[in-house]
CSV table of C-alpha atoms in Angstrom, one decimal:
chain,number,residue,atom,x,y,z
A,1,MET,CA,8.7,58.9,-28.3
A,2,VAL,CA,5.4,60.1,-26.5
A,3,LYS,CA,2.5,57.0,-26.5
A,4,ILE,CA,-0.7,58.8,-27.2
A,5,LYS,CA,-3.4,57.1,-28.1
A,6,GLU,CA,-4.3,53.6,-25.8
A,7,LEU,CA,-6.0,50.7,-27.7
A,8,THR,CA,-9.0,49.1,-26.5
A,9,ASP,CA,-8.8,45.6,-25.0
A,10,PHE,CA,-11.1,44.0,-28.2
A,11,LYS,CA,-7.9,45.8,-30.3
A,12,ARG,CA,-5.4,43.9,-28.5
A,13,GLU,CA,-6.8,41.0,-28.1
A,14,LYS,CA,-6.9,40.9,-32.0
A,15,VAL,CA,-3.1,41.5,-32.2
A,16,ILE,CA,-2.6,38.6,-29.7
A,17,SER,CA,-4.6,36.6,-32.3
A,18,TYR,CA,-3.1,37.3,-35.1
A,19,TYR,CA,0.5,36.7,-33.4
A,20,GLU,CA,-1.0,33.0,-32.2
A,21,THR,CA,-1.7,32.1,-35.4
A,22,GLY,CA,1.9,32.8,-36.4
A,23,ASP,CA,2.2,36.0,-38.8
A,24,THR,CA,5.2,38.1,-37.8
A,25,GLU,CA,5.0,41.9,-36.3
A,26,LYS,CA,5.1,43.6,-39.6
A,27,ALA,CA,2.3,41.6,-40.9
A,28,ILE,CA,0.1,42.5,-37.9
A,29,SER,CA,1.0,45.8,-38.9
A,30,GLU,CA,0.0,46.0,-42.5
A,31,LYS,CA,-3.0,44.3,-41.0
A,32,THR,CA,-4.1,46.4,-38.5
A,33,GLY,CA,-2.6,49.6,-39.5
A,34,TYR,CA,-0.7,49.6,-36.3
A,35,GLY,CA,2.9,50.6,-35.6
A,36,LYS,CA,5.5,47.5,-35.6
A,37,THR,CA,6.4,49.4,-32.5
A,38,THR,CA,2.9,49.2,-31.1
A,39,ILE,CA,2.2,45.9,-31.8
A,40,HIS,CA,5.7,44.9,-30.3
A,41,ASN,CA,4.8,46.4,-26.8
A,42,ILE,CA,2.1,44.0,-26.9
A,43,ILE,CA,3.3,41.2,-27.7
A,44,THR,CA,6.0,42.0,-25.2
A,45,LYS,CA,3.7,42.5,-22.3
A,46,TYR,CA,1.4,39.7,-23.3
A,47,HIS,CA,4.4,37.1,-23.0
A,48,LYS,CA,5.3,39.4,-19.5
A,49,THR,CA,1.7,39.3,-18.0
A,50,GLY,CA,0.1,36.4,-19.4
A,51,ALA,CA,-2.7,39.3,-20.4
A,52,PHE,CA,-3.4,41.7,-22.7
A,53,THR,CA,-5.1,44.4,-20.8
A,54,VAL,CA,-4.8,47.0,-19.6
A,55,ALA,CA,-3.3,47.7,-15.6
A,56,PRO,CA,-5.3,50.5,-14.2
A,57,ARG,CA,-3.4,54.0,-13.2
A,58,SER,CA,-1.5,54.4,-10.2
A,59,GLU,CA,-4.3,57.8,-9.5
A,60,ASN,CA,-6.3,55.2,-8.1
A,61,LEU,CA,-3.3,55.2,-5.2
A,62,ARG,CA,-4.2,58.9,-4.6
A,63,LYS,CA,-7.9,58.7,-4.6
A,64,ILE,CA,-8.1,55.5,-1.9
A,65,PHE,CA,-4.8,57.3,-0.4
A,66,THR,CA,-6.9,60.9,-0.2
A,67,ALA,CA,-10.3,58.9,1.1
A,68,SER,CA,-8.3,56.6,3.9
A,69,THR,CA,-7.0,59.8,5.3
A,70,GLY,CA,-8.5,62.4,4.4
A,71,ASN,CA,-5.6,64.5,3.5
A,72,ASN,CA,-4.8,65.5,-0.3
A,73,VAL,CA,-1.1,64.6,-0.9
A,74,SER,CA,0.6,65.4,-3.8
A,75,ARG,CA,4.2,65.7,-5.2
A,76,SER,CA,3.9,69.8,-3.9
A,77,THR,CA,3.0,69.1,-0.6
A,78,ILE,CA,5.7,65.9,0.5
A,79,GLN,CA,8.2,68.4,-1.5
A,80,GLN,CA,7.3,71.3,1.2
A,81,THR,CA,6.9,69.3,4.0
A,82,LEU,CA,10.9,67.7,3.2
A,83,TYR,CA,11.9,70.9,2.6
A,84,GLY,CA,10.5,72.7,5.9
A,85,MET,CA,12.0,69.5,8.2
A,86,ASP,CA,15.5,71.4,6.4
A,87,TYR,CA,15.8,68.1,3.7
A,88,ASN,CA,17.3,70.0,0.4
A,89,SER,CA,18.7,68.2,-2.8
A,90,CYS,CA,21.4,70.9,-2.3
A,91,THR,CA,23.8,68.4,-1.0
A,92,VAL,CA,27.2,69.1,-1.9
A,93,LEU,CA,29.0,66.5,-2.3
A,94,ARG,CA,32.5,66.0,-1.0
A,95,LYS,CA,35.5,65.3,-3.5
A,96,PRO,CA,37.9,62.4,-2.6
A,97,SER,CA,41.1,63.7,-1.1
A,98,VAL,CA,44.2,63.5,-3.8
A,99,SER,CA,46.6,61.4,-2.6
A,100,GLU,CA,50.3,61.8,-2.3
A,101,HIS,CA,51.4,59.5,-5.7
A,102,ASN,CA,48.6,61.7,-7.8
A,103,GLN,CA,49.7,65.1,-6.5
A,104,LYS,CA,51.5,67.6,-8.8
A,105,ILE,CA,54.2,68.9,-6.9
């Protein structure tokens, strides 16, 4: 399922405060109006990272790379470069040879 709407830091902090007071995920879901899975994901991320803020997106790395090298690199650029170097994804895998014991005569 696709996550469409991103909650603000204030709303995430509110969910964490409910959780720390001892409310269950279902009770928090009923109080806030968000889905139980959303509440669970916020709490799980809070336990893993210790923060409730959203991590920055990876697009920033692309902007930094473009600014430092002057080259615009995208997925299609990488694919075309590899194809030009004769790296194709159509590689044939060899089948293992059948031993004499498994051969049908």
